[in-house]
Amino acid sequence: AQSVTQPDIHITVSEGASLELRCNYSYGATPYLFWYVQSPGQGLQLLLKYFSGDTLVQGIKGFEAEFKRSQSSFNLRKPSVHWSDAAEYFCAVGPAGNMLTFGGGTRLMVKP
Amino acid sequence: DGGITQSPKYLFRKEGQNVTLSCEQNLNHDAMYWYRQDPGQGLRLIYYSQIVNDFQKGDIAEGYSVSREKKESFPLTVTSAQKNPTAFYLCASSIPSAQETQYFGPGTRLLVL
């Protein structure tokens, strides 16, 4: 069975600081990996996804993520955080008949 | 504009009452999904449908029912058998391929009176 762990429930960073959100997955084959962002009371928006090829993936809003097979990780990074990045971030793994399994989420707070 | 709409934004349920959450998409996607979101638990799959007139149970289907009579519509009924229905419900759709992105609606928050 596939699973996703996001070890950090909450993270607080200062505006302008760098950010790394951790994601570890368990999956038997080469995974398809996704990062979504959710603003309060809203749906989820795709930030980026990895299927194959280059292990460093660029996404929207200046985010990137790196797939590390040896560590079963897909960490999300941003070099300089903006106040508008405050939201909840979800890592997900698939397929399994294109069913996604989501992590528990990491809530990001940004200090001015 | 293409997208997914969910209604209502807020829904209140009385004890013993069935309620239906609407999900409509105009993305021409074959696959549709219902997720339940509780704080700290991420999203859990309730039901999914890969094609019209067919659907399968997800991880937490008990107390819920769905129908898929039209490609663009996938309503979810929360029945009285669901004893803890208070949650945020998200609908999604995609092309039914593992490499395709799931697109999400804005969600419906269900509260019990």
Coordinates of C-alpha atoms in Angstrom, one line a residue:
Chain A
A1 CA 0.0 0.0 0.0
Q2 CA 1.1 3.5 -0.7
S3 CA 1.5 6.1 2.0
V4 CA 2.7 9.7 2.5
T5 CA 4.2 11.3 5.6
Q6 CA 4.6 15.0 6.2
P7 CA 6.5 15.1 9.4
D8 CA 5.9 18.8 10.1
I9 CA 2.4 19.7 11.1
H10 CA 3.2 23.4 11.4
I11 CA 6.1 25.5 10.2
T12 CA 6.7 29.2 10.8
V13 CA 9.2 31.2 8.7
S14 CA 10.0 34.8 8.4
E15 CA 9.1 36.6 5.2
G16 CA 12.1 36.5 2.8
A17 CA 13.5 33.4 4.4
S18 CA 14.0 30.1 2.6
L19 CA 11.5 27.3 3.0
E20 CA 11.7 23.5 2.9
L21 CA 8.6 21.3 3.5
R22 CA 9.3 17.6 3.9
C23 CA 7.5 14.7 2.3
N24 CA 8.4 11.0 2.6
Y25 CA 6.5 8.4 0.7
S26 CA 6.1 4.6 0.6
Y27 CA 5.4 3.1 -2.8
G28 CA 6.4 -0.1 -4.5
A29 CA 7.3 1.2 -7.9
T30 CA 8.4 4.5 -9.3
P31 CA 5.9 6.9 -7.8
Y32 CA 4.0 9.8 -9.3
L33 CA 4.4 12.7 -6.8
F34 CA 2.4 15.9 -6.4
W35 CA 2.5 19.0 -4.2
Y36 CA -0.8 20.9 -3.7
V37 CA -1.5 24.1 -1.8
Q38 CA -4.7 25.0 0.0
S39 CA -5.7 28.4 1.2
P40 CA -8.2 28.5 4.2
G41 CA -11.7 27.3 3.2
Q42 CA -10.6 26.7 -0.4
G43 CA -9.9 23.8 -2.7
L44 CA -6.5 22.5 -3.6
Q45 CA -4.3 24.0 -6.3
L46 CA -1.5 22.0 -7.9
L47 CA 2.0 23.5 -7.4
L48 CA 4.0 20.9 -9.2
K49 CA 4.3 17.2 -10.1
Y50 CA 6.9 14.6 -10.8
F51 CA 6.5 11.6 -13.1
S52 CA 9.9 10.9 -14.5
G53 CA 13.1 12.5 -15.9
D54 CA 14.8 15.4 -14.2
T55 CA 14.5 14.9 -10.4
L56 CA 14.3 18.6 -9.8
V57 CA 10.9 19.9 -10.7
Q58 CA 9.9 23.5 -11.1
G59 CA 6.4 24.6 -10.2
I60 CA 4.2 27.7 -10.0
K61 CA 4.7 30.6 -7.6
G62 CA 8.5 30.0 -7.4
F63 CA 8.3 26.6 -5.8
E64 CA 10.5 23.6 -6.7
A65 CA 10.8 20.0 -5.4
E66 CA 13.4 17.4 -5.6
F67 CA 12.7 13.7 -6.0
K68 CA 15.3 11.5 -4.1
R69 CA 14.6 7.9 -4.7
S70 CA 17.2 6.7 -2.2
Q71 CA 15.5 8.7 0.6
S72 CA 11.9 8.1 -0.6
S73 CA 11.5 11.9 -0.3
F74 CA 10.0 14.7 -2.4
N75 CA 10.7 17.9 -0.4
L76 CA 9.2 21.2 -1.5
R77 CA 11.4 24.3 -1.5
K78 CA 11.2 28.0 -2.1
P79 CA 14.2 30.4 -1.8
S80 CA 12.3 33.4 -0.4
V81 CA 8.9 33.1 1.2
H82 CA 6.2 35.8 0.7
W83 CA 3.4 36.5 3.1
S84 CA 0.9 35.2 0.5
D85 CA 2.5 31.8 0.7
A86 CA 0.9 31.2 4.1
A87 CA -1.4 28.2 3.5
E88 CA -1.5 24.4 4.0
Y89 CA 0.6 22.3 1.8
F90 CA -0.2 18.7 0.8
C91 CA 2.1 16.1 -0.7
A92 CA 0.5 13.2 -2.6
V93 CA 1.6 10.0 -4.2
G94 CA 0.0 7.9 -7.0
P95 CA -1.0 6.0 -9.0
A96 CA -2.8 2.9 -7.9
G97 CA -5.3 3.3 -10.7
N98 CA -4.6 7.1 -10.5
M99 CA -5.8 7.1 -7.0
L100 CA -3.9 9.6 -4.9
T101 CA -2.8 9.1 -1.3
F102 CA -2.3 12.4 0.5
G103 CA -0.1 13.3 3.5
G104 CA -1.6 14.9 6.5
G105 CA -0.5 18.4 5.4
T106 CA 1.9 21.1 6.7
R107 CA 0.5 24.5 7.7
L108 CA 2.8 27.3 6.8
M109 CA 2.8 30.5 8.7
V110 CA 4.8 33.5 7.6
K111 CA 6.1 36.1 10.1
P112 CA 6.4 39.7 8.8
Chain B
D1 CA -14.1 29.3 -17.9
G2 CA -13.6 25.6 -17.2
G3 CA -13.6 24.3 -13.7
I4 CA -15.4 22.5 -10.9
T5 CA -18.2 23.9 -8.9
Q6 CA -19.5 22.6 -5.6
S7 CA -22.6 23.7 -3.8
P8 CA -23.6 24.8 -1.3
K9 CA -20.5 26.3 0.3
Y10 CA -21.9 25.5 3.8
L11 CA -24.5 22.9 4.6
F12 CA -26.2 22.0 7.9
R13 CA -27.5 18.6 8.7
K14 CA -30.0 17.6 11.4
E15 CA -29.9 14.3 13.2
G16 CA -31.3 11.5 11.0
Q17 CA -31.3 13.6 7.9
N18 CA -29.7 12.7 4.5
V19 CA -28.0 15.6 2.7
T20 CA -26.7 15.8 -0.8
L21 CA -23.6 17.7 -1.9
S22 CA -23.4 18.9 -5.5
C23 CA -20.3 18.6 -7.7
E24 CA -20.3 19.7 -11.4
Q25 CA -17.4 20.0 -13.8
N26 CA -17.2 21.4 -17.3
L27 CA -13.6 20.1 -18.0
N28 CA -14.9 17.1 -20.0
H29 CA -13.1 14.8 -17.5
D30 CA -14.2 11.2 -17.3
A31 CA -13.0 10.6 -13.7
M32 CA -14.4 12.3 -10.6
Y33 CA -13.6 11.9 -6.9
W34 CA -15.0 12.8 -3.5
Y35 CA -12.6 13.4 -0.6
R36 CA -13.3 14.1 3.0
Q37 CA -10.9 16.5 4.9
D38 CA -10.5 16.6 8.6
P39 CA -7.9 18.7 10.5
G40 CA -4.5 17.0 10.6
Q41 CA -5.7 14.0 8.5
G42 CA -5.2 15.2 5.0
L43 CA -7.7 14.1 2.4
R44 CA -9.3 10.7 2.5
L45 CA -11.0 9.2 -0.6
I46 CA -14.8 8.5 -0.2
Y47 CA -15.8 7.4 -3.7
Y48 CA -14.5 7.7 -7.2
S49 CA -15.9 7.2 -10.7
Q50 CA -13.9 6.5 -13.8
I51 CA -16.8 6.7 -16.2
V52 CA -20.5 7.4 -16.3
N53 CA -22.8 4.9 -14.6
D54 CA -19.9 3.3 -12.7
F55 CA -18.3 4.1 -9.4
Q56 CA -16.2 2.5 -6.7
K57 CA -15.8 2.8 -2.9
G58 CA -12.7 4.5 -1.6
D59 CA -11.2 4.2 1.8
I60 CA -14.1 5.6 3.9
A61 CA -17.3 4.9 1.9
E62 CA -19.5 3.8 4.9
G63 CA -22.4 6.2 5.4
Y64 CA -22.0 7.8 2.0
S65 CA -23.6 7.2 -1.4
V66 CA -23.0 8.6 -4.9
S67 CA -24.4 8.5 -8.4
R68 CA -22.9 9.2 -11.8
E69 CA -25.7 9.6 -14.3
K70 CA -24.0 12.3 -16.3
K71 CA -20.4 12.9 -17.1
E72 CA -20.3 16.4 -15.6
S73 CA -22.1 15.6 -12.4
F74 CA -21.1 13.4 -9.3
P75 CA -23.3 14.2 -6.3
L76 CA -22.5 12.8 -2.9
T77 CA -25.2 12.0 -0.3
V78 CA -24.2 11.9 3.3
T79 CA -26.7 9.5 4.9
S80 CA -27.9 9.3 8.5
A81 CA -25.7 6.2 8.8
Q82 CA -22.6 8.6 8.8
K83 CA -22.3 9.3 12.5
N84 CA -19.6 11.9 12.3
P85 CA -20.3 13.9 9.1
T86 CA -18.8 17.2 10.2
A87 CA -16.0 17.8 7.7
F88 CA -14.8 19.7 4.7
Y89 CA -15.8 17.8 1.5
L90 CA -13.8 18.2 -1.7
C91 CA -14.7 17.1 -5.2
A92 CA -12.1 16.6 -7.9
S93 CA -11.9 15.5 -11.5
S94 CA -9.3 14.2 -13.9
I95 CA -8.6 12.4 -17.1
P96 CA -8.5 8.8 -15.9
S97 CA -4.8 8.3 -16.4
A98 CA -2.1 8.0 -13.7
Q99 CA -0.1 10.9 -15.1
E100 CA -3.0 13.3 -15.1
T101 CA -3.6 16.0 -12.6
Q102 CA -6.6 16.0 -10.3
Y103 CA -8.4 19.4 -10.3
F104 CA -10.3 20.3 -7.2
G105 CA -13.4 22.3 -6.5
P106 CA -13.7 24.9 -3.7
G107 CA -15.3 22.5 -1.2
T108 CA -18.4 22.2 0.9
R109 CA -18.3 22.5 4.7
L110 CA -20.9 20.2 6.3
L111 CA -21.9 21.0 9.9
V112 CA -24.3 19.0 12.2
L113 CA -27.0 20.9 14.1

